[in-house]
GROMACS .gro file of C-alpha atoms in nm:
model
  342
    1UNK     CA    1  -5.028   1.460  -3.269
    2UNK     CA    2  -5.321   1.419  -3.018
    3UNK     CA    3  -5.404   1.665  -2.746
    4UNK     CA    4  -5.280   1.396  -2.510
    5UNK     CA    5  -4.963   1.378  -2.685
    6UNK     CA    6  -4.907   1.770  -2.715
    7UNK     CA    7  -4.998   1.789  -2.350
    8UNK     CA    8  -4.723   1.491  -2.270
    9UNK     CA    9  -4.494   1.654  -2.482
   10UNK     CA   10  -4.537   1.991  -2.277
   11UNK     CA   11  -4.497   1.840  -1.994
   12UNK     CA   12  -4.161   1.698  -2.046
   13UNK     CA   13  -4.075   2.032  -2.198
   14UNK     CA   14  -4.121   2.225  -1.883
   15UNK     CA   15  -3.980   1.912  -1.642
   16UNK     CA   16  -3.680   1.915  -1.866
   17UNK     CA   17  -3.680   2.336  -1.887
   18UNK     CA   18  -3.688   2.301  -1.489
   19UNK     CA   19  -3.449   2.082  -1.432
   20UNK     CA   20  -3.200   2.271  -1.645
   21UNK     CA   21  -3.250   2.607  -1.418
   22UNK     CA   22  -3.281   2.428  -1.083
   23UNK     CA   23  -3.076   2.584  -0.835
   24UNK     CA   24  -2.772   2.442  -0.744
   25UNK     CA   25  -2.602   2.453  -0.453
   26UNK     CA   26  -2.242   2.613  -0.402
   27UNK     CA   27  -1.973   2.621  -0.198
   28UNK     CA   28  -1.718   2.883  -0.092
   29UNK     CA   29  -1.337   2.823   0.001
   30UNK     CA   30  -1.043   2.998  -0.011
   31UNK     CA   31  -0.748   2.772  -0.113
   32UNK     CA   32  -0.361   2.758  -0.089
   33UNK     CA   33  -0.192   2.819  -0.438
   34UNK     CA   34   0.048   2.552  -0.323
   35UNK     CA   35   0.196   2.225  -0.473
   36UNK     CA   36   0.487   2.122  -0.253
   37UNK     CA   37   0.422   2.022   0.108
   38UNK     CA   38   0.732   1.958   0.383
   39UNK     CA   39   0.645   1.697   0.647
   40UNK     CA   40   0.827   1.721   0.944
   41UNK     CA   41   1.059   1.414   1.037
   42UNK     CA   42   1.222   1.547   1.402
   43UNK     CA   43   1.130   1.661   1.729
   44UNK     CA   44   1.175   2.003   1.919
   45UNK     CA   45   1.296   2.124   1.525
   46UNK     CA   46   1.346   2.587   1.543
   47UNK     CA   47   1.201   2.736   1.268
   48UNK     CA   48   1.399   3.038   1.168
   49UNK     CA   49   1.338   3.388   1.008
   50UNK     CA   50   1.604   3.371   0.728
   51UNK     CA   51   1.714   3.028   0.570
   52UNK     CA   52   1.972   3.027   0.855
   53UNK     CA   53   2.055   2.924   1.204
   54UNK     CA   54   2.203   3.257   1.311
   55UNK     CA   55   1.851   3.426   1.211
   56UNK     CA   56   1.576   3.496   1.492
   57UNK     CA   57   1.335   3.185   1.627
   58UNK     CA   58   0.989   3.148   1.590
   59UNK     CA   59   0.826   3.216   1.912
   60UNK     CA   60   0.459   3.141   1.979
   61UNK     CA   61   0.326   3.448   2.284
   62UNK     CA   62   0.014   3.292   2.462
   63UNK     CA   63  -0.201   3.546   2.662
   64UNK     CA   64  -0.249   3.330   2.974
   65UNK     CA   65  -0.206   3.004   3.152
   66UNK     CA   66  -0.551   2.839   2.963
   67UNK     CA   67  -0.888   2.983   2.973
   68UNK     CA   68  -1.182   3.033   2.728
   69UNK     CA   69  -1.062   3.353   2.602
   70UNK     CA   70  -0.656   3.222   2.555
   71UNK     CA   71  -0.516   3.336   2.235
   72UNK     CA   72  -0.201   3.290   2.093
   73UNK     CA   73   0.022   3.463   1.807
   74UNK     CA   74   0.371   3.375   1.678
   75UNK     CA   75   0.653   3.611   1.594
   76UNK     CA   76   1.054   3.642   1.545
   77UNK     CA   77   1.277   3.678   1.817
   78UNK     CA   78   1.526   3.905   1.652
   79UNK     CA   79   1.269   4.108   1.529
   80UNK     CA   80   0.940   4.158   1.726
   81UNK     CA   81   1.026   4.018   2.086
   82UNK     CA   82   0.956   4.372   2.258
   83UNK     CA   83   0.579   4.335   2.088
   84UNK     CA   84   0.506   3.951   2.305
   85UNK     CA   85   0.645   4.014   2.671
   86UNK     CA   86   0.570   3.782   2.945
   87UNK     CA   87   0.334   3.882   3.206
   88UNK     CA   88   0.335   3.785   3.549
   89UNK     CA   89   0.000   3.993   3.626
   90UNK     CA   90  -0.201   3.857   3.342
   91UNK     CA   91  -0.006   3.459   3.334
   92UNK     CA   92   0.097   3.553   2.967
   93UNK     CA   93   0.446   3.356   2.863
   94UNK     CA   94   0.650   3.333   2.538
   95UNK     CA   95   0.743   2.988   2.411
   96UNK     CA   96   0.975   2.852   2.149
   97UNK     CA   97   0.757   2.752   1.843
   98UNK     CA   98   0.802   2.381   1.808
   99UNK     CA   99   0.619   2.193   1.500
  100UNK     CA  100   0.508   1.868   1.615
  101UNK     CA  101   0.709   1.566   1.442
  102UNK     CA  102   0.490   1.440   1.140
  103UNK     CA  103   0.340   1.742   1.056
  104UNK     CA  104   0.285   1.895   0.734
  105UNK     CA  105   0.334   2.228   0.624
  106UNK     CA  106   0.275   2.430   0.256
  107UNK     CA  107   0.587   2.555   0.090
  108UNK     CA  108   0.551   2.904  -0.005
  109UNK     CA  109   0.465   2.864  -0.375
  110UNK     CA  110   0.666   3.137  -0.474
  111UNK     CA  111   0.987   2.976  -0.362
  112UNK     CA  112   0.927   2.623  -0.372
  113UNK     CA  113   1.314   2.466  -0.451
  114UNK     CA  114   1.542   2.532  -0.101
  115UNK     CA  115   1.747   2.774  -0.066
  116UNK     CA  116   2.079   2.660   0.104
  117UNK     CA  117   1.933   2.353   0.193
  118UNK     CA  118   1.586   2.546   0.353
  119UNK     CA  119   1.222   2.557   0.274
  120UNK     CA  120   0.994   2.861   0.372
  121UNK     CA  121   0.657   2.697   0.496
  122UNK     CA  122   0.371   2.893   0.616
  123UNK     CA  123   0.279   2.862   0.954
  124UNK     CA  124   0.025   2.961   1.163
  125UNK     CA  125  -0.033   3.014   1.555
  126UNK     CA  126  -0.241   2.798   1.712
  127UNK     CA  127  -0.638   2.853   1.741
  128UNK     CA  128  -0.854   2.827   2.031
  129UNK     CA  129  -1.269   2.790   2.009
  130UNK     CA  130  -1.337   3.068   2.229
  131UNK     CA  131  -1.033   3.267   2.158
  132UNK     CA  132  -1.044   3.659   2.230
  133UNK     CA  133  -0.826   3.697   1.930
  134UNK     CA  134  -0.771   3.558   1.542
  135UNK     CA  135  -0.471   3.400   1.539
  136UNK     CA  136  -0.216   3.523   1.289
  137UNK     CA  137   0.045   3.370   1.064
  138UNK     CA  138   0.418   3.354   0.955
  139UNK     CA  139   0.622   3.252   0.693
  140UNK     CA  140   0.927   3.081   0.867
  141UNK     CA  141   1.228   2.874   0.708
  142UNK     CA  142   1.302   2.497   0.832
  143UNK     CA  143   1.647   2.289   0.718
  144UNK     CA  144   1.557   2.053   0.502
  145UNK     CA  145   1.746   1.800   0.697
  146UNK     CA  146   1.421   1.776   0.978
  147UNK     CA  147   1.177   1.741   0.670
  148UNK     CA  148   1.057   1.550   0.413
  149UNK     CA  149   0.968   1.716   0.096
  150UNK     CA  150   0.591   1.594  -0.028
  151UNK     CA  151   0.480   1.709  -0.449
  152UNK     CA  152   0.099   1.718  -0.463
  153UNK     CA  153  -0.009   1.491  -0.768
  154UNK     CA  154  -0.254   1.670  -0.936
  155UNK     CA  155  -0.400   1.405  -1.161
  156UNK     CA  156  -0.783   1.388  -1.154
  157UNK     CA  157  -0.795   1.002  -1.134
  158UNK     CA  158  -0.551   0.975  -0.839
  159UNK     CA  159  -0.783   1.234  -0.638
  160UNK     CA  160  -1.066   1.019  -0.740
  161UNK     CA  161  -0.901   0.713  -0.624
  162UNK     CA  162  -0.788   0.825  -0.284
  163UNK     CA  163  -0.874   0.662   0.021
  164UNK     CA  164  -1.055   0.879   0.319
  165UNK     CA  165  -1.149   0.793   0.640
  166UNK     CA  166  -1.495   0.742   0.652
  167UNK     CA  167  -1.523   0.880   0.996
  168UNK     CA  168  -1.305   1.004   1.298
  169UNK     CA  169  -1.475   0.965   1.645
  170UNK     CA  170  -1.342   0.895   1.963
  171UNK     CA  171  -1.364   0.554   2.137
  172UNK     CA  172  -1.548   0.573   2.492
  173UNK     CA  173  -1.358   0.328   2.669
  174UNK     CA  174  -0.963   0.508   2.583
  175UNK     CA  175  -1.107   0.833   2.469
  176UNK     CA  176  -0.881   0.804   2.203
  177UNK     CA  177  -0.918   0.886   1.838
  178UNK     CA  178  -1.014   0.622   1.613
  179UNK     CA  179  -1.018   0.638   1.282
  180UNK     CA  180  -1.280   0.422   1.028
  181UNK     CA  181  -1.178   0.230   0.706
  182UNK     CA  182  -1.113   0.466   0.404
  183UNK     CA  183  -1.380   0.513   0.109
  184UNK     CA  184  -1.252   0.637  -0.227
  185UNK     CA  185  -1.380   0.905  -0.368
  186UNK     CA  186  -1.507   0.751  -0.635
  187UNK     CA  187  -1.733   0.519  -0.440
  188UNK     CA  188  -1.889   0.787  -0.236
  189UNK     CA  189  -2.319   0.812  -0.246
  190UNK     CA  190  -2.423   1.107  -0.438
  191UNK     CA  191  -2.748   1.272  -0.446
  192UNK     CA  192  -2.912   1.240  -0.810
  193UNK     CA  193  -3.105   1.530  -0.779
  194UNK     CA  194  -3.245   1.899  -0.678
  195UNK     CA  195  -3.049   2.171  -0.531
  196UNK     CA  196  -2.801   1.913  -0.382
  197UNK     CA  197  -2.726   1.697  -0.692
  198UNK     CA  198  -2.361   1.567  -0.709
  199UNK     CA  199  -2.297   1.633  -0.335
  200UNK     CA  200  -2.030   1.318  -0.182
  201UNK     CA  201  -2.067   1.162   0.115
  202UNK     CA  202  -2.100   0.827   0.284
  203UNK     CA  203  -2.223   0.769   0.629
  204UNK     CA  204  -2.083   0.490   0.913
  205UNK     CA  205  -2.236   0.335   1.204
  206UNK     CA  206  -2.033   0.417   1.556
  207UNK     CA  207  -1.984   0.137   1.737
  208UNK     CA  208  -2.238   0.234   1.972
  209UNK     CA  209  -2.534   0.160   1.751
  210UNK     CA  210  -2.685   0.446   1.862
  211UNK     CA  211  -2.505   0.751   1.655
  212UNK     CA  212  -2.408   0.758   1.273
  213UNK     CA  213  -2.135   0.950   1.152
  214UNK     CA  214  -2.197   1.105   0.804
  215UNK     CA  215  -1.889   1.281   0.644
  216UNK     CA  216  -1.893   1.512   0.316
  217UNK     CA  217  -1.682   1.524   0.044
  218UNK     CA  218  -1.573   1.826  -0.196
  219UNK     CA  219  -1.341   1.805  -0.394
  220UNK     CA  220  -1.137   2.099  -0.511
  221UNK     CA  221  -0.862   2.132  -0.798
  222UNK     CA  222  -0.590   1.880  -0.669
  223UNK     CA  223  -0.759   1.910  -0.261
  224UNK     CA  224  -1.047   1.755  -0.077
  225UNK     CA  225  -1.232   1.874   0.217
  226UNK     CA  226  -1.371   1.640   0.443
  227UNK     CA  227  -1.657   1.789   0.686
  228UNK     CA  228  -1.859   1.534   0.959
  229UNK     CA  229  -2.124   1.545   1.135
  230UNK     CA  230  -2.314   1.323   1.395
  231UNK     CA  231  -2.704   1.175   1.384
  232UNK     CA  232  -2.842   1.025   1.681
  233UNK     CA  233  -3.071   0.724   1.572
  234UNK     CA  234  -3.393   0.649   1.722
  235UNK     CA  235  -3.528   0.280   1.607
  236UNK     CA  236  -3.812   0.133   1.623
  237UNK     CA  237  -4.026   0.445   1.593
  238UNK     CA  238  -4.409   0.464   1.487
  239UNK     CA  239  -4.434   0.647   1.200
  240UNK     CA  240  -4.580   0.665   0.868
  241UNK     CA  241  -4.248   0.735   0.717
  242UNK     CA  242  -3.923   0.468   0.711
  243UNK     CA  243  -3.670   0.792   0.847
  244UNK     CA  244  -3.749   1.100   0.964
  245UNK     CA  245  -3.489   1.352   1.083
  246UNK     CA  246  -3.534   1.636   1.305
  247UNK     CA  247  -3.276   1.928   1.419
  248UNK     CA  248  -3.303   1.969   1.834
  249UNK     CA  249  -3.132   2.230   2.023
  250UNK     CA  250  -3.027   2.072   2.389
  251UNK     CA  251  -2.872   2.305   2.626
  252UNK     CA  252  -2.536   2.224   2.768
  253UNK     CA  253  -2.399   2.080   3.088
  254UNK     CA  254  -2.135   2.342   3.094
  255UNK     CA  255  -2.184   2.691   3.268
  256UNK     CA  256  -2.160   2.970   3.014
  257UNK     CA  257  -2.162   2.737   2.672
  258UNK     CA  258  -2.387   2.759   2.430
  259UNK     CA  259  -2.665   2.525   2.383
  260UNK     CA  260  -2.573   2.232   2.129
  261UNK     CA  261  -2.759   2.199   1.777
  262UNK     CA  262  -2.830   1.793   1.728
  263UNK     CA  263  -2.934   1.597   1.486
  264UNK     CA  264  -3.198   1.280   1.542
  265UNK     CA  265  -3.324   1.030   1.292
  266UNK     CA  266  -3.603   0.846   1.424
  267UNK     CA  267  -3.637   0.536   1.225
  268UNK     CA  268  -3.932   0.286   1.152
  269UNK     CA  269  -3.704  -0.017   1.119
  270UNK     CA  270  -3.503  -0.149   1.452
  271UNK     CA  271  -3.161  -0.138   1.516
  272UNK     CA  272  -2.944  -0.339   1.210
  273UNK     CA  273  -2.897  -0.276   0.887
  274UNK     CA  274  -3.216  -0.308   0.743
  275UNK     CA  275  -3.221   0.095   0.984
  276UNK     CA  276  -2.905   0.166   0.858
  277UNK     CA  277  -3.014   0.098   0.459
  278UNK     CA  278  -3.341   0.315   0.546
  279UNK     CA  279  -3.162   0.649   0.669
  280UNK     CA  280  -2.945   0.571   0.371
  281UNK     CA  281  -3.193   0.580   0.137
  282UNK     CA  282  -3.346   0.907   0.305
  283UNK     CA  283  -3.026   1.098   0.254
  284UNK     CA  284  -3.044   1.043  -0.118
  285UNK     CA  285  -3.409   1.091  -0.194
  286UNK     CA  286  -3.536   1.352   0.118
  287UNK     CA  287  -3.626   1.693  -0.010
  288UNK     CA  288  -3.360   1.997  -0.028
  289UNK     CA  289  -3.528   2.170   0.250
  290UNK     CA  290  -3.489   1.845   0.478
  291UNK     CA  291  -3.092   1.755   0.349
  292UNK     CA  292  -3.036   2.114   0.384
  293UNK     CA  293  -3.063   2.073   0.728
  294UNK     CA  294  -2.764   1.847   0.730
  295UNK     CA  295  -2.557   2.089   0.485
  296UNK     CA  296  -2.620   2.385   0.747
  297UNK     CA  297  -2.390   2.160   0.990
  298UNK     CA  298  -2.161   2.022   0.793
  299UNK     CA  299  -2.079   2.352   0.587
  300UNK     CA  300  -2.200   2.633   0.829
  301UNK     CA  301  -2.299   2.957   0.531
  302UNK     CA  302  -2.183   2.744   0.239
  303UNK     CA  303  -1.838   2.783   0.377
  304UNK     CA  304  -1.599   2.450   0.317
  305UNK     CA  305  -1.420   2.376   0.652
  306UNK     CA  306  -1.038   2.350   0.643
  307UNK     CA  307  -0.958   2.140   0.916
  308UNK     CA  308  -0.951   1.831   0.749
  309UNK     CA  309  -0.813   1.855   0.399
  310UNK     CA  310  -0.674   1.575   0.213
  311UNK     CA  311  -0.431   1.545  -0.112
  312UNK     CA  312  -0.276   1.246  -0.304
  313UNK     CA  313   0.144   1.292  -0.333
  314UNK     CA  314   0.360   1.180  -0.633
  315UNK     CA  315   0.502   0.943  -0.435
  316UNK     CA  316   0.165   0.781  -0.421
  317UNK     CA  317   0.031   0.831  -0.027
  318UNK     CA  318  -0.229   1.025   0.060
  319UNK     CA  319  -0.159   1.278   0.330
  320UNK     CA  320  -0.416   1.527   0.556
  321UNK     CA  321  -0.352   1.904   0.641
  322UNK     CA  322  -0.549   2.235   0.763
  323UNK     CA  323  -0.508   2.537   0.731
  324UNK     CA  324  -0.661   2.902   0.829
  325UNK     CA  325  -0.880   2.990   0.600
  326UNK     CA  326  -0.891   3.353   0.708
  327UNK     CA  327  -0.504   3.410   0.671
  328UNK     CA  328  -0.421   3.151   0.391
  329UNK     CA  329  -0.557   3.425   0.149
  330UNK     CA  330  -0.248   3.677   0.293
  331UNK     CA  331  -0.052   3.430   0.150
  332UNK     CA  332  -0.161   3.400  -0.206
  333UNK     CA  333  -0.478   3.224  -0.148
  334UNK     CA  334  -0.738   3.182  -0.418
  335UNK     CA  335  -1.114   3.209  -0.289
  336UNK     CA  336  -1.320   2.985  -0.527
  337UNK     CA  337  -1.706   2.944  -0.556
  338UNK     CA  338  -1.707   2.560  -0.632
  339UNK     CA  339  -2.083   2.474  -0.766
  340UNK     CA  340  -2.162   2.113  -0.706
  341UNK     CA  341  -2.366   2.065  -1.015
  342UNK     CA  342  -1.980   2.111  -1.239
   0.00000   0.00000   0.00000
């Protein structure tokens, strides 16, 4: 062999050596040991301490009327009413804790079949942004007659073949929700390479033309977490480069909030999809350093958001949940370090 050809041969050595010990990235979650779900089929439905309708209520406590610092927590009231008092002074009141009709709740794992004709779920009070508090969590017992009982299917091809919305935004005419097609797993772009190789996601044009949602997918065990976030699209910029994106902090219109962290893509190409192809093709070539930028939104200290997690059930649907991260592991939560490279 030639010098040229030992030197060619090196090289792909150490590109190949490289590659192998890249760093890859990784997330953290901590996830329900759970594989039986109850969906809730009534309204204004108690939830009760013992599998029985003689047995205390749960009762959410909420520590004022509605302000930035409102916090809420949710107890039994047979067993801890004396703890949540209404309060004239401070506006603080004690409801009955109604789950909303169509929601989904985990079955404890530990006691999955009913007992008399109940399931225990875990519940959990309800969360506020700016709360003062954490909001903390019960296990409670609903009659299976105001549920539906939901098996997760655990098969790797029917999480691969689920449908997910490709985004969620809200429309600014009704100010309503709307939700985009669905995108299966499967089908999802995926970066080829670097510290990001094997990361999901697909990205959708609002109807605007002016903003592009792009929403990430990890998959976990039998469970998927969904994450978006928004890029505001500049076309027809001069540049050398076809996409270029940039992280902006713009301060907010709102006394006492904090100043909002946006994305931009300013793009050669003008609005259409010949733009939309172009920030495509950015998000699967760009550097780590500039797609981290992105993956510091969408999964703030490589920590996989909960509010949007989505399993396929035996009976072939494919339902959404959330849940607290902090107080799921309480209640036999697993914490896994998923890397994306596996």
């Amino acid at each position: 062999m030639n010098h040229s050809g030992l030197f060619s041969f090196a090289l792909t050595v150490a590109l190949m050596a490289s590659a192998s010990t890249a760093k890859a990235y990784s997330f953290q979650v901590n996830q329900p040991c759970v594989k039986r779900f109850v969906k809730i089929t009534s309204d204004n439905v108690n939830l009760r301490r013992l599998p029985n309708t003689n047995s205390g209520k749960l009762m959410t406590w909420n520590s004022d009327g509605g302000s930035f610092e409102t916090y809420t927590k949710i107890f039994f009231s047979d067993t801890e009413s004396s703890k949540y008092r209404a309060n004239n002074m401070t506006g603080a009141y004690v409801d009955t804790y109604h789950p909303y009709n169509g929601n989904i709740y985990m079955v404890n794992s530990k006691q999955q079949e009913a007992q008399n004709g109940w399931y225990q779920i875990f519940v959990t009070a309800e969360s506020y942004a700016e709360s003062a508090e954490e909001p903390n969590s019960k296990m409670a017992w609903v009659k299976g007659d105001f549920c539906k009982v939901i098996d997760v299917n655990e098969d790797n091809n029917s999480v691969l073949g689920m449908m997910i919305p490709a985004a969620v935004y809200s429309d600014m005419e009704t100010g309503n929700n709307v939700t985009a097609k669905g995108v299966r797993l499967s089908e999802t772009l995926t970066r080829k390479q670097g510290e990001y190789a094997n990361v999901r996601f697909c990205t959708y044009m609002l109807p605007d033309g002016e903003n592009m949602q792009m929403t990430l997918f990890q998959k976990v065990k039998a469970f998927v977490y969904v994450s978006r976030c928004n890029i505001e699209l500049n076309y027809g910029v001069r540049q050398n480069a076809a996409c270029a994106l940039k992280v902006v902090q713009e301060e907010s219109d709102m006394e006492d909030a904090d100043d909002m962290t946006v994305l931009r893509a300013s793009l050669k190409a003008p609005k259409g999809r010949a733009a939309a192809d172009a920030l495509n093709n950015y998000l699967l070539s760009c550097t780590d350093a500039e797609f981290g930028k992105l993956m510091e939104m969408l999964c703030p200290d490589h920590k996989l958001p909960t509010y949007d997690v989505y399993f396929c059930g035996t009976d072939g649907k494919v339902y959404t949940f959330s849940y607290d991260s902090a107080t799921v592991k309480d209640y036999g939560g697993v914490e896994y370090n998923v890397n994306v490279s596996k």
